[in-house]
PDB file of C-alpha atoms in Angstrom:
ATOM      1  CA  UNK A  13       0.000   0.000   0.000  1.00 52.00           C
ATOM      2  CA  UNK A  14       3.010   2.392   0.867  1.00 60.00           C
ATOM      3  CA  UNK A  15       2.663   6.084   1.980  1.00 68.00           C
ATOM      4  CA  UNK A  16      -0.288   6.639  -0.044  1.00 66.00           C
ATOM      5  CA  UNK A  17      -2.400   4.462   2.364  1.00 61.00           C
ATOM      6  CA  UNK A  18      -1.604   6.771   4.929  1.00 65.00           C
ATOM      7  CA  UNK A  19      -2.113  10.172   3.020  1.00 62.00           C
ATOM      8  CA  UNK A  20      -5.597   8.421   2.252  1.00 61.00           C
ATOM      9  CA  UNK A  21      -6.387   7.607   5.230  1.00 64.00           C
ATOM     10  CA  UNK A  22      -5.819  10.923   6.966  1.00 64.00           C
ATOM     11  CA  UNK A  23      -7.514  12.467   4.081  1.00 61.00           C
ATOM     12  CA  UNK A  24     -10.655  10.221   4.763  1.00 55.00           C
ATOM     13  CA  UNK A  25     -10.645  11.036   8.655  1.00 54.00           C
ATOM     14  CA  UNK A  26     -10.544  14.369   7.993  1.00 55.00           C
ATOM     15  CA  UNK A  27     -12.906  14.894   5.536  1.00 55.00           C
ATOM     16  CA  UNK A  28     -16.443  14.188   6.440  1.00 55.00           C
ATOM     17  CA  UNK A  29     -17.863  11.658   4.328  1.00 51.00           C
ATOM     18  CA  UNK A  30     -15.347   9.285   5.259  1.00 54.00           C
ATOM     19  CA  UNK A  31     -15.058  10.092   9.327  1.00 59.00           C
ATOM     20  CA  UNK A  32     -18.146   8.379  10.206  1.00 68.00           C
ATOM     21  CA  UNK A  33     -16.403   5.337   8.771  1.00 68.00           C
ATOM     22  CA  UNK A  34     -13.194   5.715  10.774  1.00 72.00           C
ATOM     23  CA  UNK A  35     -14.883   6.957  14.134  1.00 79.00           C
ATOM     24  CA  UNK A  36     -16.014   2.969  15.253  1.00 84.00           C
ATOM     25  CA  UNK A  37     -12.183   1.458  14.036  1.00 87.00           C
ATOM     26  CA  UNK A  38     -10.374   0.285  17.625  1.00 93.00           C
ATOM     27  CA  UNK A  39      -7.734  -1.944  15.823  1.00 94.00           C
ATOM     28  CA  UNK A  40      -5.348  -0.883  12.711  1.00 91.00           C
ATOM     29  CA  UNK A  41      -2.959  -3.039  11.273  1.00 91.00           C
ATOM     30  CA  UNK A  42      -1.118  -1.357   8.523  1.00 88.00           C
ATOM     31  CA  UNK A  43       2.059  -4.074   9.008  1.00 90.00           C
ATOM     32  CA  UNK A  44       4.207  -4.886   5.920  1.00 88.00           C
ATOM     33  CA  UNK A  45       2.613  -1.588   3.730  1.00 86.00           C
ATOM     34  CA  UNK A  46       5.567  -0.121   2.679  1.00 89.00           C
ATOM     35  CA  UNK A  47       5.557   2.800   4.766  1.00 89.00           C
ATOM     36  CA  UNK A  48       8.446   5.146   5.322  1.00 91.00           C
ATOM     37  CA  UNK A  49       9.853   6.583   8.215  1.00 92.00           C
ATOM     38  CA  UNK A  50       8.213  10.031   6.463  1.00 91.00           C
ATOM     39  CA  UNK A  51       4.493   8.265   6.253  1.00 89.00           C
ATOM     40  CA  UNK A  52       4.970   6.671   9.291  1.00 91.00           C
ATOM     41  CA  UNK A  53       5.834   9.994  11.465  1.00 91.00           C
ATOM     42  CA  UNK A  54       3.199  11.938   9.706  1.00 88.00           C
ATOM     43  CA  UNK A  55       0.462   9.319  10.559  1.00 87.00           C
ATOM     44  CA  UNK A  56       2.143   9.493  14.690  1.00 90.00           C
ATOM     45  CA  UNK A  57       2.084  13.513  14.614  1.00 89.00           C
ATOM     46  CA  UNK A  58      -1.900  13.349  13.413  1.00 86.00           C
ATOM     47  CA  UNK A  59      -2.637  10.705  16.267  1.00 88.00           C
ATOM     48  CA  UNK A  60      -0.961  12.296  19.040  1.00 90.00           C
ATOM     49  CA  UNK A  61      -2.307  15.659  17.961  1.00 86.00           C
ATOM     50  CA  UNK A  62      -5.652  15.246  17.330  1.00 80.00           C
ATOM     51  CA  UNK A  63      -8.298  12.581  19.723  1.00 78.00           C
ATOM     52  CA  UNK A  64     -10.769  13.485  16.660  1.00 78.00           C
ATOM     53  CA  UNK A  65      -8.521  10.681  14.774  1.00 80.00           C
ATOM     54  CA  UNK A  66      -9.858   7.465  15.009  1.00 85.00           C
ATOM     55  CA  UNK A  67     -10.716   8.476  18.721  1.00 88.00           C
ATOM     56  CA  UNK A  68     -11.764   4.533  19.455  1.00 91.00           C
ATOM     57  CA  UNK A  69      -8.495   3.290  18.197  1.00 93.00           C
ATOM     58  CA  UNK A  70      -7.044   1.327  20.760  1.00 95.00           C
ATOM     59  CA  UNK A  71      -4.344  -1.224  19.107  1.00 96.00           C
ATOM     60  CA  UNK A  72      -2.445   0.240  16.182  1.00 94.00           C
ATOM     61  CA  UNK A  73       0.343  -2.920  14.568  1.00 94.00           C
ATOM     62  CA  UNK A  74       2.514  -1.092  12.098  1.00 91.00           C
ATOM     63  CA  UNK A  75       5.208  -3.787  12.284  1.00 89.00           C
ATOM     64  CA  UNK A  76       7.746  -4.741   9.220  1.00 90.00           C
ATOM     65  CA  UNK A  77       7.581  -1.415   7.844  1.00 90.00           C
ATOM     66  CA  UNK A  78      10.524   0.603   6.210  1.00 91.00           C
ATOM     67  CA  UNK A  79      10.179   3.240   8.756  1.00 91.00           C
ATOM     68  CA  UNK A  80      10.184   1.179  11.875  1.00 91.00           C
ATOM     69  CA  UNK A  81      13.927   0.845  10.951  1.00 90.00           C
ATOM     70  CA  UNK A  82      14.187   4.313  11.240  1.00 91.00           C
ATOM     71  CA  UNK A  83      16.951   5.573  14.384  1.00 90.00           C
ATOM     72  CA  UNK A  84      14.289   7.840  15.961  1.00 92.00           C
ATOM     73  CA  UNK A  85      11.221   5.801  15.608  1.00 92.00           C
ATOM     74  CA  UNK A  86      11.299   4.388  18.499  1.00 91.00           C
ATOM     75  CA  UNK A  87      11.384   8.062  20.111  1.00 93.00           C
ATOM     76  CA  UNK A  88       8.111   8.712  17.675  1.00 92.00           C
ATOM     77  CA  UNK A  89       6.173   5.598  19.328  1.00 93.00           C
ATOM     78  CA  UNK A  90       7.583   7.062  22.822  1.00 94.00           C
ATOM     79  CA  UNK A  91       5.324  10.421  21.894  1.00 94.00           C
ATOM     80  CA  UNK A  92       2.582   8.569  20.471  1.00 94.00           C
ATOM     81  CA  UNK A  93       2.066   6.161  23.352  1.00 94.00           C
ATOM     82  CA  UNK A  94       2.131   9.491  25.402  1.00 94.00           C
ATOM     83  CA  UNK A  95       0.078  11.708  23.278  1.00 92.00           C
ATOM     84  CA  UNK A  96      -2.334   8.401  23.114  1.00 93.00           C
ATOM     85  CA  UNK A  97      -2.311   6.680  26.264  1.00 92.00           C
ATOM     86  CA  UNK A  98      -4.777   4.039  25.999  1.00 92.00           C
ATOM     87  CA  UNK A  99      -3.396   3.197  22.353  1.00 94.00           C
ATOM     88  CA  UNK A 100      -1.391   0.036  22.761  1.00 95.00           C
ATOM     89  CA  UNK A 101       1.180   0.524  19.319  1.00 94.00           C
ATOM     90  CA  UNK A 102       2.754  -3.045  18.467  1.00 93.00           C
ATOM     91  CA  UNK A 103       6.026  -2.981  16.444  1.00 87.00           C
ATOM     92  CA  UNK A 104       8.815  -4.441  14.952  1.00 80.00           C
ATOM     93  CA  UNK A 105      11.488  -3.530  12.418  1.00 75.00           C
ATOM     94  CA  UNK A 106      13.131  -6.133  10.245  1.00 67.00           C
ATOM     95  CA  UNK A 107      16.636  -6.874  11.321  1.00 61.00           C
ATOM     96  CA  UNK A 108      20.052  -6.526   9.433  1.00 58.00           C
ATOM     97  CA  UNK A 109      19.893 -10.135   8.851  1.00 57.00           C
ATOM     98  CA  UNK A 110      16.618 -10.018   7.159  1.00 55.00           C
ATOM     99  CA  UNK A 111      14.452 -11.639  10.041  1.00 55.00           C
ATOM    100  CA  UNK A 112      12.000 -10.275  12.076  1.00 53.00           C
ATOM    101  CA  UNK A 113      12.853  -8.642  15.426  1.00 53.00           C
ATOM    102  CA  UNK A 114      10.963  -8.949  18.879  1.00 50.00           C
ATOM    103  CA  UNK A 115       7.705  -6.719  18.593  1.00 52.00           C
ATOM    104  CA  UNK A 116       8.022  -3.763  20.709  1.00 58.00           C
TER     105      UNK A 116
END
C-alpha cells in the first residue's frame, strides 16, 4: 500500500464523508505496507495531535515497515504512546539479517 495508504487515510478522517467510517475502528494493522519513516511519522504527529482521529483506536500494529527501521522511531512511538495513552502501538522492524525482530 506504501505512503499513499496513509495520506488516504488521513484524508478520509478528515474529511467528512469518510469520518463516520473511521470513528467505530479500535484496531489498525497497517504491518508490511511499505511505509516510510516520512508516512509513518506523519500518521504518529496526526494521532498524538488530534483525539478526533480514530478516537476509538485502541491497538495500532505497524510492524515490518521501512520506517520502523528508522533511528528515531522508536522516540516517535515514545510520543505517540504518550500523546495516546490508551493506544497500545505493536512494532517491529526487520533486522540486518533479514528476520523479524521482537515486537516492541
Amino acid at each position: 500500500l506504501g505512503d499513499e495508504c496513509v495520506r488516504g487515510l488521513l484524508g478520509d478522517v478528515e474529511e467528512e464523508a469518510g469520518a463516520e467510517l473511521w470513528q467505530c475502528v479500535s484496531t489498525l494493522v497497517v504491518s508490511d505496507c511499505q511505509l516510510t519513516a516520512p508516512a509513518l511519522r506523519k500518521f504518529s504527529t496526526a494521532l498524538s495531535n488530534s483525539a478526533s482521529h480514530l478516537p476509538r483506536l485502541t491497538v495500532l500494529e505497524c510492524a515490518l515497515n521501512p520506517g520502523c527501521e528508522a533511528e528515531d522511531w522508536q522516540d516517535e512511538v515514545t510520543m505517540l504512546r504518550h500523546g495516546r495513552p490508551g493506544l497500545d502501538v505493536c512494532w517491529k522492524a526487520i533486522g540486518s539479517d533479514g528476520n523479524r525482530q521482537t515486537p516492541n
